[in-house]
XYZ file of C-alpha atoms in Angstrom:
544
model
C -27.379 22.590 80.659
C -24.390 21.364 79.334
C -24.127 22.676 76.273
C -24.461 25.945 78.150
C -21.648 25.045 80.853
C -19.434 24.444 77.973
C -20.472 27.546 76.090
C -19.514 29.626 79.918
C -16.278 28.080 79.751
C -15.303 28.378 75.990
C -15.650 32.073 76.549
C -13.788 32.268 79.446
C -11.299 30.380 77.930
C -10.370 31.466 74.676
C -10.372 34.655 76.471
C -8.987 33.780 79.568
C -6.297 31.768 78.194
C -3.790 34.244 77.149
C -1.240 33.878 77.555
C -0.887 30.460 76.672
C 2.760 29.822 75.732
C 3.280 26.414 72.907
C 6.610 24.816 73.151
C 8.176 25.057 69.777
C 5.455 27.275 67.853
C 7.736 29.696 65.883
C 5.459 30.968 63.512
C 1.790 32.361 63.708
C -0.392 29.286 61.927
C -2.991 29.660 58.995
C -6.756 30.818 60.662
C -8.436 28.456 62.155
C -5.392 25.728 62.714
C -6.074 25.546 66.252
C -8.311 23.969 67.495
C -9.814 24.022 71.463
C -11.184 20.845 73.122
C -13.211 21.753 76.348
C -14.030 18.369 78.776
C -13.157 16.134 75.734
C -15.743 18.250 73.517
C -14.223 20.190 70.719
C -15.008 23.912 70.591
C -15.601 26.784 68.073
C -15.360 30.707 68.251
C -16.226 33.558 66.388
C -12.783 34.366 65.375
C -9.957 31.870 65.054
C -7.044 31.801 67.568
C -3.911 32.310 66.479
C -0.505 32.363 68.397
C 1.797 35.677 68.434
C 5.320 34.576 66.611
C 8.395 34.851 69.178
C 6.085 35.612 72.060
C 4.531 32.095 71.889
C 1.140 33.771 72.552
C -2.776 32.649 72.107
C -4.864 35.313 71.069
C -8.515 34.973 71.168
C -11.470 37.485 70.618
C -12.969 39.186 73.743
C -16.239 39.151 72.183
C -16.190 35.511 73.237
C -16.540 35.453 76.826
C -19.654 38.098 77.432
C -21.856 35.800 75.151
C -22.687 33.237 77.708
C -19.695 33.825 80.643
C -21.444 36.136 83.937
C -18.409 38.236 83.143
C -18.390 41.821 82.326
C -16.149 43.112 79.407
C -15.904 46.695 78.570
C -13.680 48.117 75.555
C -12.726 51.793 75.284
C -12.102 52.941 72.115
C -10.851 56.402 73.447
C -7.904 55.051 75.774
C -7.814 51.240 74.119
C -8.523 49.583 77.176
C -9.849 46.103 77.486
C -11.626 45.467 81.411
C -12.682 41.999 82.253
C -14.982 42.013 85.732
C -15.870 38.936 87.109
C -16.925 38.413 90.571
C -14.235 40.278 92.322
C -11.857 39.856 89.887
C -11.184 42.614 87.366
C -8.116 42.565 84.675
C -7.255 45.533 83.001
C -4.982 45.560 79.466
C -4.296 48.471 77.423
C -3.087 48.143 74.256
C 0.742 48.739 73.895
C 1.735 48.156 77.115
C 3.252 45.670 78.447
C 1.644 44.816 81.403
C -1.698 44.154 83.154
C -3.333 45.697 85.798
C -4.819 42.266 88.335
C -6.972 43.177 91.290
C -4.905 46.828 91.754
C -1.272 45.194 90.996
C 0.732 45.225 87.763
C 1.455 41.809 86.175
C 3.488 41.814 82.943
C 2.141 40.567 79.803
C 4.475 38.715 76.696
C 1.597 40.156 74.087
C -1.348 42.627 74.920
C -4.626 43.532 73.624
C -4.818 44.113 69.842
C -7.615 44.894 67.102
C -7.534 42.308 64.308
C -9.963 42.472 61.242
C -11.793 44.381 63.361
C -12.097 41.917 66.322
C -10.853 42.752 70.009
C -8.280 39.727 70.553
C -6.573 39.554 74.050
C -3.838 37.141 75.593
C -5.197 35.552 78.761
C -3.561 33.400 81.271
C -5.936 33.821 83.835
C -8.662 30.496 83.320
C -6.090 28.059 84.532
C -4.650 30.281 88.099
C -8.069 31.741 88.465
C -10.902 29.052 87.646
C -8.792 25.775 88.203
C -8.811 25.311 84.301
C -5.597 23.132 82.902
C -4.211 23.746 79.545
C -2.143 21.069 77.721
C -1.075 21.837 73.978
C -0.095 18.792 71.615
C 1.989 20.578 68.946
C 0.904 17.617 66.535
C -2.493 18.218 66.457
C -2.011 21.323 66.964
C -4.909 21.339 69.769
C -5.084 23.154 73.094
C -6.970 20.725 75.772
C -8.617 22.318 78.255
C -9.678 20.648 81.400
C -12.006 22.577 83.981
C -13.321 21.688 87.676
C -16.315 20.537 86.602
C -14.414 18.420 84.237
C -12.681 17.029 87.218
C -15.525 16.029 89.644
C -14.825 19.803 91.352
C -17.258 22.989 91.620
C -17.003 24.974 88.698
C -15.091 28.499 89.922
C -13.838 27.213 92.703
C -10.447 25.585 93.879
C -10.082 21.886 93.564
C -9.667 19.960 96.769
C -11.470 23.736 98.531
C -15.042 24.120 99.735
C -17.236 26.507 97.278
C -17.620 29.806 98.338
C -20.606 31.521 97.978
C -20.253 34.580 96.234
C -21.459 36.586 93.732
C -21.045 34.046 90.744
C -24.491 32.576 91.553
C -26.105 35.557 91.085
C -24.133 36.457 88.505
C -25.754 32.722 86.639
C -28.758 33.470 88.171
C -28.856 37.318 85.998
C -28.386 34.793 82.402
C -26.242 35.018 79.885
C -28.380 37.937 77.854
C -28.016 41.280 79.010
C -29.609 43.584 76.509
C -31.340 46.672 75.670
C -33.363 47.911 72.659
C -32.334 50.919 70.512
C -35.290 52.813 68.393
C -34.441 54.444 65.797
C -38.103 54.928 64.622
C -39.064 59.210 65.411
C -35.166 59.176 67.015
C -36.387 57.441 69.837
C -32.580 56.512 71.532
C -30.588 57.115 68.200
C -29.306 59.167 66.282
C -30.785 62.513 67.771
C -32.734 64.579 65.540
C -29.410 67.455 66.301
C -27.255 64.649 64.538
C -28.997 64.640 61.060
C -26.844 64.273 58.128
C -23.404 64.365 60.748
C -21.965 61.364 60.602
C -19.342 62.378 63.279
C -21.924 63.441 65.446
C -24.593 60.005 65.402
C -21.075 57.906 65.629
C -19.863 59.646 68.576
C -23.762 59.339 69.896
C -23.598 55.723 69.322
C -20.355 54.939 71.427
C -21.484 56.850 74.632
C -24.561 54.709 74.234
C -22.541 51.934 74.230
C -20.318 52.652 76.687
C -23.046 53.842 79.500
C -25.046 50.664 79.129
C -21.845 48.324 78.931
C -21.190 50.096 82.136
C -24.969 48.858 83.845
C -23.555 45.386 82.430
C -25.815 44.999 79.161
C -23.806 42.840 76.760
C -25.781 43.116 73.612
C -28.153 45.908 71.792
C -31.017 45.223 69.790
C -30.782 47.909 67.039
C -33.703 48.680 64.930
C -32.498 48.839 61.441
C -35.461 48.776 59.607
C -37.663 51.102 61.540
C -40.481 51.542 58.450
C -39.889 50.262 55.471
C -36.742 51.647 54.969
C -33.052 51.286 55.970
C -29.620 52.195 57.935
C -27.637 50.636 55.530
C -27.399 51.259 51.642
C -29.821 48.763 50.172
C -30.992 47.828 46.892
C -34.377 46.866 47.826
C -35.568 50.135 50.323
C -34.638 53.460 50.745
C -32.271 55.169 53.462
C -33.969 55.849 56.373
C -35.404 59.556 57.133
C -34.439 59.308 60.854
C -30.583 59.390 59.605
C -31.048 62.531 58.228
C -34.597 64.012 57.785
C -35.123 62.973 54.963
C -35.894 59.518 53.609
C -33.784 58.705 50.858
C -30.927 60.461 51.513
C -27.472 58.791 51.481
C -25.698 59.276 54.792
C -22.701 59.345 53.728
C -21.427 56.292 55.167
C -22.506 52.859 56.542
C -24.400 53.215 59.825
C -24.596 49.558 60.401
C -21.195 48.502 59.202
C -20.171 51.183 61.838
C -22.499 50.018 64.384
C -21.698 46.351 63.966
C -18.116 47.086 64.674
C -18.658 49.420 67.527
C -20.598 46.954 69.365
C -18.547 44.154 68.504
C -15.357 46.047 69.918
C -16.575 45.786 72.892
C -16.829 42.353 73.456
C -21.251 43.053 73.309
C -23.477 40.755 70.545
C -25.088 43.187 67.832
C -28.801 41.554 66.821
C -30.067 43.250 63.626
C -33.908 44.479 64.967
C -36.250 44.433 62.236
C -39.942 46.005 62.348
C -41.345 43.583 60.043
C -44.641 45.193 58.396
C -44.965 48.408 59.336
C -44.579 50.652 56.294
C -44.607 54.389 57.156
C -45.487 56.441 60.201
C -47.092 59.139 58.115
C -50.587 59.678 56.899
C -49.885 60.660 53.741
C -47.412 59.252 50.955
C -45.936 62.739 50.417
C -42.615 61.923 52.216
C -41.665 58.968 51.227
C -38.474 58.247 48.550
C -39.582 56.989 44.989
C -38.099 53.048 46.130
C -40.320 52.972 49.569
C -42.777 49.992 48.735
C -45.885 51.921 49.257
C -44.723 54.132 46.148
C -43.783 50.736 44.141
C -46.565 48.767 45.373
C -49.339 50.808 46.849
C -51.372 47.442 46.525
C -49.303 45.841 48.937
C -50.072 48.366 51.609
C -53.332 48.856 54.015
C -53.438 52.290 55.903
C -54.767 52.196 59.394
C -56.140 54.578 61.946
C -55.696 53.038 65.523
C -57.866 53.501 68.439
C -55.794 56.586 69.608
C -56.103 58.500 66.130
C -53.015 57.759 65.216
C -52.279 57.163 61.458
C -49.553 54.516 59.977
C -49.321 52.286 56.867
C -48.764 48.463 56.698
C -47.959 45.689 54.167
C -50.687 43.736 54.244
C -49.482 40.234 55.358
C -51.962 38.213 53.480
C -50.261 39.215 50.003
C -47.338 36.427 49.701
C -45.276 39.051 47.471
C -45.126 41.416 50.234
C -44.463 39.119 52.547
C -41.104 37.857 50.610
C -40.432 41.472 49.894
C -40.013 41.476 53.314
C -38.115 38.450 53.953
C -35.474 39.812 51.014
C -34.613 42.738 52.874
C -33.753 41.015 55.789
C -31.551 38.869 53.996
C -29.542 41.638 52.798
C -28.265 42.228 56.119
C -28.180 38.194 56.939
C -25.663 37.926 53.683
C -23.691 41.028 53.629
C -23.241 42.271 57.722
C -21.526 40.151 60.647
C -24.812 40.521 62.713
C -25.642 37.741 65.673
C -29.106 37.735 65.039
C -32.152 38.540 63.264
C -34.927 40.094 65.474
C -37.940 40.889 64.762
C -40.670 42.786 67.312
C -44.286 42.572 67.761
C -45.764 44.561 64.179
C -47.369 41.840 62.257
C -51.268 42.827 62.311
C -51.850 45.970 64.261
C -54.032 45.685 67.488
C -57.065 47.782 68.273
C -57.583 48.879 64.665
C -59.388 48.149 61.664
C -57.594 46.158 59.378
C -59.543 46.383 55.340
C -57.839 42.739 54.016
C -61.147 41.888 52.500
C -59.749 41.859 48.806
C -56.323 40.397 50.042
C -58.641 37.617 52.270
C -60.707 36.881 48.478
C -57.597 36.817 46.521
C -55.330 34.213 48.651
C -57.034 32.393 50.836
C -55.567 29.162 49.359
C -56.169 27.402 52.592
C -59.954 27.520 52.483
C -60.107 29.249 55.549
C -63.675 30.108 56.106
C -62.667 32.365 59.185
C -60.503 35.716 58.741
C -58.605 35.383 61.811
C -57.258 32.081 60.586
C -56.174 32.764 57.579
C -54.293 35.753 59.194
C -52.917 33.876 61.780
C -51.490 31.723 59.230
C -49.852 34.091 57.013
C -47.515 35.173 59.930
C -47.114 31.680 60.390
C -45.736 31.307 56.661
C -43.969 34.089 56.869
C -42.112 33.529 60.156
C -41.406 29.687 59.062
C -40.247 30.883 55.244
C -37.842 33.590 56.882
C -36.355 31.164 59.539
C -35.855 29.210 56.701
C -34.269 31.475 54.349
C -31.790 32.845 57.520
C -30.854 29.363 58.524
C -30.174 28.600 54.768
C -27.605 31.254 54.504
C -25.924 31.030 57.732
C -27.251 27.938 59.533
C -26.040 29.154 63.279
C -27.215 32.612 62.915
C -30.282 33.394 65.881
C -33.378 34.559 64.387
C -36.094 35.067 67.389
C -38.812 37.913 68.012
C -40.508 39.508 70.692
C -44.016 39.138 70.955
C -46.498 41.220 73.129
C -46.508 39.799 76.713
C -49.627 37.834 76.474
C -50.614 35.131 73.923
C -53.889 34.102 75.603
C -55.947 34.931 78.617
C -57.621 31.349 80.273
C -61.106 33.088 79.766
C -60.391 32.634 75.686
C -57.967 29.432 76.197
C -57.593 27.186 79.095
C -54.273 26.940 78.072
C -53.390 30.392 78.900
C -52.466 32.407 81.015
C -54.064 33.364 84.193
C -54.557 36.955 83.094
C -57.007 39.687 81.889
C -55.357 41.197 79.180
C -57.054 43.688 77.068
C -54.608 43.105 74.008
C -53.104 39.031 73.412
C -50.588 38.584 70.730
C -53.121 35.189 69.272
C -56.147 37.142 68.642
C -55.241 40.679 68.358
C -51.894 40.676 66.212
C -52.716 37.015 64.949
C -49.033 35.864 65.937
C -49.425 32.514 66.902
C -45.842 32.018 69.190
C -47.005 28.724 70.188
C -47.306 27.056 67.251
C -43.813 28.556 66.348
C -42.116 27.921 69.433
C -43.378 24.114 69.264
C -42.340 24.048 65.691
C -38.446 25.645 65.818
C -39.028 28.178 63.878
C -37.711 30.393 66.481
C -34.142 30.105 68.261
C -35.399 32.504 71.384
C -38.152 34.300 72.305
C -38.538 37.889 74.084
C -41.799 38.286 75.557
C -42.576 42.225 76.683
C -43.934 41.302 79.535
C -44.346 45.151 80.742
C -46.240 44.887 84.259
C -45.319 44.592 87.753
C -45.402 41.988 89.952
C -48.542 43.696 91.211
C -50.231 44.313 88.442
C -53.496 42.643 88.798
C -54.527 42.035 85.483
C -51.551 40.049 84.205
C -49.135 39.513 87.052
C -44.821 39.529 85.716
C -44.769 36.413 87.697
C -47.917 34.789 86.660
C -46.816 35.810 82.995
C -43.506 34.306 83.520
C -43.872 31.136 84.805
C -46.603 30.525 81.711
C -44.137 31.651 79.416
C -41.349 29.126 80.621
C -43.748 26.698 80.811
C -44.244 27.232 76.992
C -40.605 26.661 76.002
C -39.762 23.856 78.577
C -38.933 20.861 76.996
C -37.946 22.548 73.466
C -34.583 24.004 72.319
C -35.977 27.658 71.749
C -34.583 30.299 74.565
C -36.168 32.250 76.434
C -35.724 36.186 77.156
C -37.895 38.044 79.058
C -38.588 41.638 77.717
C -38.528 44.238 81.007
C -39.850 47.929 81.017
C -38.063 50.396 82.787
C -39.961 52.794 80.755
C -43.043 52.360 83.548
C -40.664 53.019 86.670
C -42.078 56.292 88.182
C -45.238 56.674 86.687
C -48.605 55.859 88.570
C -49.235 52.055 87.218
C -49.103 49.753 90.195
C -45.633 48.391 91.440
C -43.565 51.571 89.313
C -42.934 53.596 92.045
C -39.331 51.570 92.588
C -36.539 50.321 90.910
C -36.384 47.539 93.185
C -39.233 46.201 91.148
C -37.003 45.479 88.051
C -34.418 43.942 90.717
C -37.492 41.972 92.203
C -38.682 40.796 88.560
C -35.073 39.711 87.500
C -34.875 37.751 91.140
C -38.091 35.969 90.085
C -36.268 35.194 86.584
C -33.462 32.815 88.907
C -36.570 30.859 89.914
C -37.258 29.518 86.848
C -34.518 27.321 84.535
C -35.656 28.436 81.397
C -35.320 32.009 81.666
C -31.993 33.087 80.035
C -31.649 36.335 79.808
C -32.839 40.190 80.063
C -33.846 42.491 77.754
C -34.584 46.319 78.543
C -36.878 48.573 76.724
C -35.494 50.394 75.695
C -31.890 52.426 76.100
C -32.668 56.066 76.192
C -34.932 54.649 79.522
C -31.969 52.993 81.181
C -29.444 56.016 80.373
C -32.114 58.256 82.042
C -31.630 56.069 85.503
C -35.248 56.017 86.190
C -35.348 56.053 89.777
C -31.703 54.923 90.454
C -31.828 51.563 88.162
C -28.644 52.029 86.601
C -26.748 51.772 89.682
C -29.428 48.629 90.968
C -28.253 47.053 87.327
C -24.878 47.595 88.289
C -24.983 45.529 91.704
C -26.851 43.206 90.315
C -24.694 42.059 87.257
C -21.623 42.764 89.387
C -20.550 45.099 86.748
């Protein structure tokens, strides 16, 4: 809880501490020769501060302060204006003017917002008048000393030696720190539209309203599927281009997409996680579309093809052969090594549920464990190959997040007393064989993002019942905890859909329970619709 009151106020701070004039600083100093001590701990962001010559100015990276803050940041890229919301507080700086708009009134500003290698950085003076935060600066050390209420025996937010209101900053703790919303790009599910194949103009200018409308429901970071099936939005040397950037799998682009979408998402102060379907292979029945690279062309004996219980027909890697497996892992450390992503994500494809699975030969070949039971020995190649690829992130960037979202249910009590109090049809243990316990309780994970996808009605596996069992699971460990919401389901006829106010209801239950950190929304083109009014129920509730 600490760690995560000091994270809150870093943000604020090296965002909200503009304007921050040093006595007798006449040049700019080499990155990263500041240095920010919060409460007597030292602190670290994204991008190092660095002060404005003449002006005397701390610039910091807006970025910072919607990672873990209950403020709202929105960048426009159109008018290059920065907006910082918090409670009833909004700031507004445009870049090249000279002033600031505060609460309706114009304050001027000694440096304004600016884009530096490709980073929003703002001047703030605003954490000292506004949150009670005191800034010293030793010009030896070359340090900037914060000290906030908290710090000081007072409430944090309010005014020393005044009695806490209560306003909307509780709620605003209560709604976490994560805010975010999925984007498929598997069939062109939220982007880029079919109409936008092989325009690059087009999918980029596609990608920034997307942005921009969900920034404005207060979502501060997008979970972007970038390896929707087997393939790629970004030139690789390991898979092909991805189809749904053009129509046509293999095709070059013509540009980046995720260098572009990285930056994008970044300018507006949001966190870009890297979304990763791990073994699905193709979508199609047949081979015929696929580029010469895809891995069911290089290795068709890596891949199993599988008819599911609705007649629907998709390829996998099979997870039980250990070269596929680090095929896998390889690809997503392209992106890890070469792309300023701020996490890895994977979802729920490991073994498909409700389908027959032919690993027989794969089962004879490398069952090095002796297992004498299938479902074992499949539960513990995920197992290897979650715990290899947390190892192989954390090896290249140790402080990188690398979680997944499993389906809502690991086990119902009736196959595990240790489960949940549920009658799921479908359990992440024994359908997909992803074992989240074992890889919470072992760290393999930084977060976790159940889908828990049913109301608070829903008698078969309650939200509530499901969310209490999943904090329950994490309590006492360091992995987070997310929960996965569907506003898909709101106005169709499954019990408790028929409102919005059920998503407002769910997120209320969320402020119940400690370990609950954060939102995520599947997915965006379901939010931009405003099922049912939820974007402007989002809206209220994140104070955006």
């Amino acid at each position: 809880m600490r760690l995560r009151k000091s994270l809150i106020f870093l943000c604020l701070l090296t965002l909200l501490v503009p304007w921050l004039r040093i006595d007798g600083a006449n040049a700019a100093p080499a990155a990263g020769d500041i240095s920010i001590v919060l409460d007597g701990q030292p602190l670290a962001t994204d991008a190092a501060p660095y002060v404005v010559p003449k002006a005397n100015v701390t610039m910091v990276p807006i970025r910072v302060i919607s990672e873990n803050l209950g403020a709202s940041v929105h960048w426009s890229q159109s008018d290059q204006t920065a907006t910082i919301s918090r409670g009833d507080a909004t700031i507004r700086m445009t870049k090249g003017k000279k002033f600031a708009e505060v609460g309706g009134r114009s304050v001027s500003l000694d440096n304004t917002v600016d884009a530096k290698n490709g980073r929003i950085m703002v001047p703030l003076r605003f954490v000292g008048e506004n949150l009670g935060v005191v800034v010293d600066w030793n010009s030896k050390t070359r340090t900037i000393t914060l000290t906030t209420p908290e710090g000081t025996g007072a409430e944090p937010g309010s005014d020393p030696g005044s009695n806490p209101g209560s306003n909307g900053g509780e709620a605003n703790e209560g709604s976490t720190a994560m805010r975010g919303a999925w984007i498929s790009t598997v069939y062109n599910l939220d982007w880029p539209s079919k109409a936008s194949y092989g325009d690059a103009a087009k999918q980029q200018e596609e990608y920034r309203k997307t942005l921009d409308e969900l920034q404005g429901m207060g979502i501060n970071t997008v979970f972007v599927q970038v390896r929707p099936t087997g393939d790629a939005l970004y030139p690789s040397s390991l898979v092909p281009w991805s189809k749904y950037l053009t129509g046509t799998q293999g095709q070059d682009p013509g540009y980046d997409p995720l260098a572009f979408l990285i930056e994008e998402t970044h300018d507006r102060g949001m966190r870009f996680e890297a979304w990763f379907n791990p073994f699905r292979a193709s979508v199609d029945a047949t081979t015929a579309g696929l580029a010469a690279n895809h891995v069911a062309i290089q290795h068709p004996d890596w891949v199993v093809p599988v008819q599911s219980s609705s007649g629907s027909k998709v390829t996998y890697l099979d997870p039980g052969v250990p070269a596929a497996r680090q095929h896998i892992i390889d690809a997503i450390l392209e992106v890890v090594n070469r792309y300023d992503i701020d996490g890895v994500h994977l979802d729920d494809y490991f073994y498909p549920s409700g389908a027959t699975f032919n690993d027989d030969a794969s089962f004879k070949l490398y069952n090095d464990g002796g297992f004498t039971a299938k479902a074992d020995w499949r539960r513990d190649n995920i197992n290897r190959f979650v715990r290899q690829l947390s190892e192989s992130i954390h090896a290249a960037k140790p402080k990188l997040a690398f979680g997944i979202s499993p389906f809502g249910v690991w086990r119902n009590q009736s196959a595990d007393p240790t489960g949940s109090d549920t009658k799921a049809g479908v359990t992440t243990y024994d359908s997909m064989f992803a074992d989240v316990r074992t890889w919470i309780r072992s760290g393999w994970i930084d977060y976790v993002v159940p889908q828990i996808y049913w109301s608070l009605s829903y008698k078969n596996a309650r939200y509530d019942v499901l969310a209490d069992w999943w904090a329950n699971e994490v309590r006492g460990t360091k992995v987070k905890l997310y929960i996965g919401h569907a506003p898909y389901k709101l106005g169709t006829s499954e019990a408790g859909w028929q409102s919005a106010q059920e998503i407002v209801d769910q997120l209320n239950y969320n402020k119940k329970l400690a370990e609950i950190q954060g939102d995520v929304y599947f997915s965006a083109k379901d939010l931009l619709k405003n099922p049912l009014g939820l974007a402007g129920e989002l809206r209220k509730y994140y104070g955006s």
